[in-house]
Coordinates of C-alpha atoms and ligand atoms in Angstrom, one line a residue:
X15 CA -24.2 22.7 15.9
X16 CA -22.6 24.5 13.0
X17 CA -21.8 27.3 14.8
X18 CA -21.0 25.8 17.4
X19 CA -18.3 23.4 15.4
X20 CA -17.0 26.7 13.6
X21 CA -16.5 29.5 17.0
X22 CA -14.5 26.9 18.5
X23 CA -11.9 25.7 15.0
X24 CA -11.9 29.7 14.8
X25 CA -10.6 30.0 18.5
X26 CA -8.0 27.0 18.5
X27 CA -6.8 28.3 15.3
X28 CA -6.4 32.0 16.7
X29 CA -4.7 30.5 20.2
X30 CA -2.8 27.5 20.0
X31 CA 0.3 28.5 21.5
X32 CA 2.1 26.6 18.0
X33 CA 0.3 29.1 15.7
X34 CA 2.5 32.3 16.8
X35 CA 5.9 33.1 14.6
X36 CA 8.5 34.3 16.3
X37 CA 10.2 35.4 13.2
X38 CA 7.2 37.6 12.4
X39 CA 5.9 38.8 15.8
X40 CA 2.6 37.1 14.3
X41 CA 0.4 34.6 13.7
X42 CA 1.4 32.1 11.4
X43 CA -2.0 31.6 10.4
X44 CA -5.4 34.2 10.8
X45 CA -8.2 33.2 11.3
X46 CA -10.6 30.5 9.6
X47 CA -13.1 30.0 7.4
X48 CA -15.4 26.6 8.2
X49 CA -17.5 25.4 6.0
X50 CA -19.8 22.4 5.3
X51 CA -20.5 20.0 2.2
X52 CA -23.1 16.9 2.3
X53 CA -21.9 13.4 2.3
X54 CA -24.0 12.4 -0.7
X55 CA -22.9 15.9 -2.9
X56 CA -22.5 14.1 -6.1
X57 CA -19.4 15.8 -6.4
X58 CA -17.4 13.1 -4.7
X59 CA -18.5 10.6 -6.8
X60 CA -17.6 13.1 -9.7
X61 CA -13.5 13.1 -9.0
X62 CA -13.3 9.1 -9.3
X63 CA -13.4 10.2 -12.9
X64 CA -11.7 14.1 -12.6
X65 CA -8.9 12.8 -10.0
X66 CA -9.2 9.4 -10.5
X67 CA -10.0 6.1 -9.2
X68 CA -8.5 6.0 -6.1
X69 CA -10.4 9.4 -4.4
X70 CA -11.8 8.3 -1.9
X71 CA -15.5 9.8 -1.5
X72 CA -16.2 10.8 2.5
X73 CA -18.1 7.0 2.9
X74 CA -15.0 5.2 1.8
X75 CA -12.4 7.5 4.1
X76 CA -14.6 7.4 6.9
X77 CA -15.2 3.3 6.3
X78 CA -11.2 3.2 5.9
X79 CA -10.9 4.8 9.1
X80 CA -13.7 2.7 10.9
X81 CA -14.4 0.0 9.6
X82 CA -16.5 -0.9 6.9
X83 CA -20.7 -0.8 7.6
X84 CA -20.0 2.4 9.8
X85 CA -21.4 5.0 7.4
X86 CA -24.5 6.0 6.7
X87 CA -24.8 9.6 6.4
X88 CA -22.7 12.7 7.3
X89 CA -20.8 15.5 6.4
X90 CA -17.9 16.2 5.5
X91 CA -16.3 20.2 7.0
X92 CA -13.8 21.7 5.0
X93 CA -11.3 25.0 6.9
X94 CA -9.5 27.4 5.2
X95 CA -6.2 28.7 6.9
X96 CA -5.6 32.3 5.8
X97 CA -1.5 32.8 5.8
X98 CA -1.2 36.5 8.0
X99 CA -0.3 39.4 5.8
X100 CA 3.4 39.2 6.6
X101 CA 4.7 36.0 5.4
X102 CA 3.0 36.2 1.9
X103 CA 3.9 40.3 2.1
X104 CA 8.0 39.0 2.6
X105 CA 7.6 36.2 -0.1
X106 CA 5.6 39.0 -3.1
X107 CA 9.0 40.7 -3.6
X108 CA 10.4 37.0 -3.9
X109 CA 11.5 36.9 -8.0
X110 CA 13.2 32.8 -7.3
X111 CA 13.3 31.8 -4.3
X112 CA 10.7 31.5 -1.4
X113 CA 11.5 34.2 1.4
X114 CA 12.7 32.9 4.6
X115 CA 9.2 33.3 6.2
X116 CA 7.9 31.6 3.4
X117 CA 10.1 28.5 4.3
X118 CA 9.9 29.0 7.5
X119 CA 6.3 28.2 8.0
X120 CA 6.2 25.0 5.6
X121 CA 8.3 23.7 8.5
X122 CA 7.0 25.4 11.4
X123 CA 3.4 26.4 10.6
X124 CA 2.3 23.9 7.5
X125 CA 4.6 21.2 9.0
X126 CA 2.3 21.2 12.0
X127 CA -0.6 23.1 12.4
X128 CA -2.4 21.6 8.8
X129 CA -2.3 18.9 11.3
X130 CA -3.3 20.1 14.6
X131 CA -6.6 21.7 13.0
X132 CA -7.5 18.3 11.3
X133 CA -6.9 16.9 15.0
X134 CA -8.3 18.8 16.8
X135 CA -11.3 18.7 14.2
X136 CA -12.0 14.9 15.2
X137 CA -11.2 15.6 18.9
X138 CA -14.1 18.0 18.8
X139 CA -16.9 16.0 17.0
X140 CA -15.8 13.3 19.1
X141 CA -16.8 15.8 22.3
X142 CA -20.1 15.9 21.0
X143 CA -20.6 12.1 20.7
X144 CA -19.9 12.1 16.9
X145 CA -16.9 9.9 15.1
X146 CA -15.2 11.9 12.6
X147 CA -11.3 11.5 10.6
X148 CA -8.9 13.5 8.8
X149 CA -7.8 11.0 6.0
X150 CA -5.3 13.8 5.5
X151 CA -3.7 13.3 9.0
X152 CA -4.1 9.6 8.3
X153 CA -1.8 6.7 8.4
X154 CA -3.3 5.4 5.5
X155 CA -3.0 8.9 3.8
X156 CA -1.3 8.7 0.6
X157 CA -0.1 10.0 -3.1
X158 CA -0.3 8.3 -5.8
X159 CA 0.7 9.2 -9.9
X160 CA -1.9 10.3 -11.8
X161 CA -2.0 10.7 -15.1
X162 CA -1.6 14.9 -15.3
X163 CA 0.9 14.0 -12.2
X164 CA 0.5 13.9 -8.9
X165 CA -2.7 13.6 -6.9
X166 CA -3.7 12.4 -3.4
X167 CA -6.1 9.9 -2.4
X168 CA -8.3 13.0 -0.5
X169 CA -7.5 16.6 -2.7
X170 CA -8.0 19.0 0.2
X171 CA -9.0 21.4 -2.4
X172 CA -12.2 19.8 -4.6
X173 CA -12.9 19.1 -1.1
X174 CA -12.9 22.5 -0.4
X175 CA -14.4 23.2 -4.0
X176 CA -17.7 20.6 -2.8
X177 CA -18.0 23.0 0.3
X178 CA -18.2 25.9 -1.6
X179 CA -15.2 27.7 -0.1
X180 CA -14.1 28.6 -3.4
X181 CA -12.7 27.8 -7.3
X182 CA -9.1 26.2 -8.7
X183 CA -7.4 28.9 -10.9
X184 CA -5.3 28.8 -13.7
X185 CA -2.1 27.8 -11.8
X186 CA -4.6 24.7 -10.4
X187 CA -4.4 26.4 -6.4
X188 CA -7.6 27.4 -5.2
X189 CA -9.0 30.7 -4.4
X190 CA -11.4 31.4 -1.5
X191 CA -12.5 34.8 -0.2
X192 CA -8.9 34.7 1.2
X193 CA -7.5 34.2 -1.2
X194 CA -4.7 32.1 -2.6
X195 CA -2.2 32.2 -0.6
X196 CA -3.5 29.7 2.0
X197 CA -3.9 26.0 3.2
X198 CA -6.7 23.7 3.4
X199 CA -7.8 20.9 6.2
X200 CA -11.0 18.6 6.6
X201 CA -12.6 15.9 7.8
X202 CA -15.5 13.3 7.6
X203 CA -17.9 13.0 10.1
X204 CA -21.4 11.1 11.2
X205 CA -23.1 14.0 12.3
X206 CA -25.2 15.7 9.6
X207 CA -26.0 19.3 9.4
X208 CA -27.1 21.6 6.3
X209 CA -24.5 22.0 3.5
X210 CA -23.1 24.8 2.2
X211 CA -24.7 26.4 -0.5
X212 CA -22.0 26.3 -3.5
X213 CA -22.4 30.1 -4.8
X214 CA -19.5 29.2 -8.5
X215 CA -21.2 28.9 -11.7
X216 CA -18.3 26.7 -12.4
X217 CA -14.3 25.7 -11.0
X218 CA -12.9 28.1 -12.2
X219 CA -15.0 31.0 -11.6
X220 CA -12.6 32.6 -8.4
X221 CA -9.9 33.1 -11.3
X222 CA -9.5 36.6 -13.8
X223 CA -8.1 34.6 -16.5
X224 CA -10.9 32.0 -16.9
X225 CA -13.1 34.6 -15.5
X226 CA -12.7 37.7 -18.2
X227 CA -10.1 36.8 -20.4
X228 CA -8.2 38.7 -18.6
X229 CA -4.5 38.8 -16.1
X230 CA -2.5 35.9 -16.2
X231 CA 0.2 37.4 -13.8
X232 CA 1.6 34.0 -11.9
X233 CA 1.7 33.0 -15.5
X234 CA 5.6 35.3 -14.6
X235 CA 5.2 34.9 -11.2
X236 CA 7.3 31.4 -11.7
X237 CA 10.5 31.6 -11.9
X238 CA 10.7 27.7 -14.1
X239 CA 8.3 28.6 -16.2
X240 CA 5.8 25.8 -15.2
X241 CA 2.3 28.0 -15.5
X242 CA 1.4 28.6 -19.1
X243 CA -2.3 30.0 -20.8
X244 CA -2.9 26.1 -21.1
X245 CA -2.6 25.5 -17.4
X246 CA 0.1 24.2 -14.9
X247 CA 2.4 21.1 -15.8
X248 CA 3.0 19.4 -12.2
X249 CA 6.4 17.6 -12.4
X250 CA 8.0 21.1 -13.2
X251 CA 7.0 22.5 -10.5
X252 CA 7.5 19.5 -7.7
X253 CA 10.9 19.6 -9.1
X254 CA 11.1 22.8 -8.3
X255 CA 9.6 23.0 -5.0
X256 CA 10.0 19.9 -3.3
X257 CA 13.5 19.3 -5.2
X258 CA 17.2 19.0 -3.8
X259 CA 18.1 22.9 -3.2
X260 CA 14.3 23.5 -2.0
X261 CA 15.7 21.7 0.8
X262 CA 19.6 22.7 1.0
X263 CA 17.4 26.0 1.2
X264 CA 14.9 24.9 4.0
X265 CA 18.1 24.2 5.9
X266 CA 19.5 26.9 5.7
X267 CA 17.0 29.0 6.4
X268 CA 16.5 26.8 9.8
X269 CA 14.0 24.3 8.1
X270 CA 13.1 21.1 8.0
X271 CA 15.1 19.7 4.8
X272 CA 12.0 16.8 4.7
X273 CA 9.9 19.7 4.1
X274 CA 11.6 21.5 2.1
X275 CA 11.2 25.2 1.0
X276 CA 7.6 25.6 -0.9
X277 CA 7.8 27.9 -3.2
X278 CA 4.1 30.1 -3.4
X279 CA 5.6 32.5 -5.5
X280 CA 2.0 32.2 -7.6
X281 CA 0.0 32.9 -4.9
X282 CA 2.1 35.9 -4.2
X283 CA 1.9 40.2 -5.1
X284 CA -0.7 38.6 -8.1
X285 CA -4.7 39.4 -7.9
X286 CA -5.8 36.6 -6.0
X287 CA -3.4 36.1 -2.7
X288 CA -5.6 37.1 -0.7
X289 CA -8.9 37.9 -1.9
X290 CA -11.7 36.5 -5.3
X291 CA -10.3 39.2 -7.9
X292 CA -13.0 38.8 -9.9
X293 CA -15.5 42.0 -8.3
Ligands
LIG466 C1 0.7 17.0 -4.5 C2 0.7 18.0 -4.5 C3 1.7 19.0 -4.6 C4 1.7 19.1 -6.4 C5 0.5 19.0 -7.3 C6 -0.4 19.5 -7.1 C7 -1.8 19.3 -8.1 N1 -2.0 20.8 -8.8 O1 -2.1 18.8 -7.4 C8 2.9 20.0 -5.9 C9 4.3 19.5 -5.7 C10 2.9 20.4 -7.7 C11 2.3 20.8 -5.8 C12 3.1 22.3 -5.1 C13 2.5 22.4 -4.4 N2 1.8 23.1 -3.7 CO1 1.2 21.0 -2.9 N3 0.0 19.9 -2.8 C14 -0.5 18.3 -3.1 C15 -1.1 17.6 -2.3 C16 -1.1 16.3 -1.2 C17 -2.2 16.7 -3.1 C18 -2.9 17.7 -4.5 C19 -3.6 16.6 -5.1 O2 -4.4 15.4 -4.5 N4 -4.2 17.5 -6.3 C20 -5.1 16.4 -7.4 C21 -5.0 17.0 -8.6 C22 -6.0 15.9 -9.2 O3 -5.6 18.1 -8.5 P1 -5.5 19.4 -10.0 O4 -4.6 18.1 -11.4 O5 -5.0 20.4 -9.2 O6 -7.2 19.6 -10.3 C23 -7.8 19.8 -11.3 C24 -8.6 18.7 -12.1 O7 -9.9 18.2 -11.0 C25 -9.4 20.3 -12.8 N5 -10.5 19.9 -12.9 C26 -11.3 19.4 -14.3 N6 -11.9 18.9 -14.4 C27 -12.5 19.3 -13.7 C28 -14.1 19.3 -12.2 C29 -14.3 20.4 -11.4 C30 -16.1 20.3 -11.4 C31 -13.6 20.1 -10.7 C32 -13.5 21.1 -9.6 C33 -12.5 20.5 -11.5 C34 -11.7 19.4 -12.3 O8 -9.3 21.0 -11.9 C35 -8.0 21.8 -10.7 C36 -7.2 22.4 -11.6 O9 -6.5 22.6 -12.2 C37 -2.3 18.7 -1.5 C38 -3.3 17.8 0.1 C39 -3.9 17.7 0.2 N7 -4.2 16.5 0.2 O10 -5.2 18.4 -0.6 C40 -1.0 19.7 -1.2 C41 -1.9 21.0 -1.7 C42 -3.3 21.2 -2.9 N8 -0.3 22.3 -1.9 C43 -0.4 23.4 -1.6 C44 0.0 24.4 -1.6 C45 0.4 24.9 -1.0 C46 1.6 23.9 -2.6 C47 2.4 25.0 -3.0 C48 2.6 26.6 -3.1 C49 3.7 24.7 -2.2 C50 4.4 26.1 -1.0 N9 3.9 25.3 -0.1 O11 4.6 26.6 -1.2 C51 3.1 24.8 -4.8 C52 1.6 25.3 -5.6 C53 1.6 24.4 -6.5 C54 -0.1 25.3 -7.2 N10 0.2 26.5 -8.5 O12 -0.8 25.0 -7.4 C55 -1.5 23.6 -1.2 C56 -3.0 24.5 -1.4 C57 -3.8 25.9 -1.4 C58 -4.1 25.9 -2.8 N11 -4.5 27.5 -2.0 O13 -4.3 25.6 -3.8 C59 -2.4 22.1 -0.5 C60 -3.6 22.1 -0.6 C61 -1.9 21.6 0.6 C62 -2.9 21.7 2.0 N12 -3.1 21.3 3.1 O14 -3.1 23.4 1.9 N13 1.4 20.2 -4.3
LIG467 S1 -2.7 35.9 -10.9 FE1 -4.6 36.0 -12.6 S2 -4.3 34.3 -13.2 FE2 -3.2 33.3 -12.3 S3 -4.2 32.5 -11.4 FE3 -4.4 34.0 -10.2 S4 -6.2 35.4 -11.0 FE4 -6.2 33.7 -11.7
LIG468 S1 5.1 27.2 -6.6 FE1 6.8 27.9 -7.6 S2 7.3 26.6 -9.2 FE2 4.9 25.9 -8.8 S3 4.3 27.0 -10.3 FE3 3.9 28.4 -8.2 S4 5.8 30.0 -8.8 FE4 6.5 27.9 -10.0

């Protein structure tokens, strides 16, 4: 079952017609990584205190979609979508605003393919006789204001952490085997499979700043000083990444006003851009 799901998701992402960027003449996303967490993983309950009581457990997410009492046991499938080299490369040179490639990926890559992959997971599981919901794609998905800034009721990075796909970092970004310049999506299903192991000793292990007491290069990459040795100022970041200037920039490049340009300078031209930098 696991092999079939992994193979199908890889094929879907690599062959989907919308996973093609004329500007770079290449894909938006390269081959994904797919891993599995048990819905019983105690981390999901811990997230109620780590993130906020609004954050859903897999059972709550599943039952929000399919109704109370529908979930007994199951699995959370988490997918890492690595950004293509050409998009990453274009953003490495940037100092203030993201490159055209990065900004247009927000509209035509992130804006379409993250959710499409989630929907594909749902359809794939349905075809195998199981129910599945990708919370990020659901009509009831929402963000909320937590005590530390904007958060959501289904944090893809925390889900990926539970599936053993990587860890967090100084700037909050999730560092996977394919680095930080990745996007994430997941689904909860009532299919039960053997979960992947959590290899990390703690939730910061893949970041050089915490593991080796060095680096901090992302601090200097941030154009609005939203990153310091104390961490990431989400409100400063939010204003820059999705503020009015970012929206205007996205439109000037031919992208969508609503999605804005993003930024991601802290995800490119850094040692964790496309790999785990901790040897
Ligand atoms: C709200 C949001 C934002 C907010 C807040 C970000 C944040 N840090 O939470 C703002 C607007 C600032 C933002 C900015 C960006 N975002 Co955003 N955003 C989201 C969204 C919608 C929800 C995030 C969420 O729920 N956060 C919850 C809070 C609680 O997370 P946190 O504070 O980082 O968590 C900390 C604590 O839990 C703490 N902690 C303390 N004790 C413990 C114990 C344990 C065991 C653990 C695990 C953790 C822990 O460690 C964590 C890290 O410091 C997600 C999509 C999704 N549904 O997940 C995308 C998402 C996080 N964004 C993404 C991206 C790409 C961006 C941008 C690069 C913009 C762009 N596209 O150009 C910037 C990058 C900013 C940065 N340095 O991270 C990607 C992340 C990819 C990655 N590799 O990390 C996501 C996952 C979208 C996606 N589907 O791929 N974003
Ligand atoms: S650039 Fe360095 S300090 Fe910043 S997240 Fe990456 S490894 Fe950690
Ligand atoms: S996304 Fe941009 S504004 Fe936000 S922390 Fe990273 S570099 Fe700074």
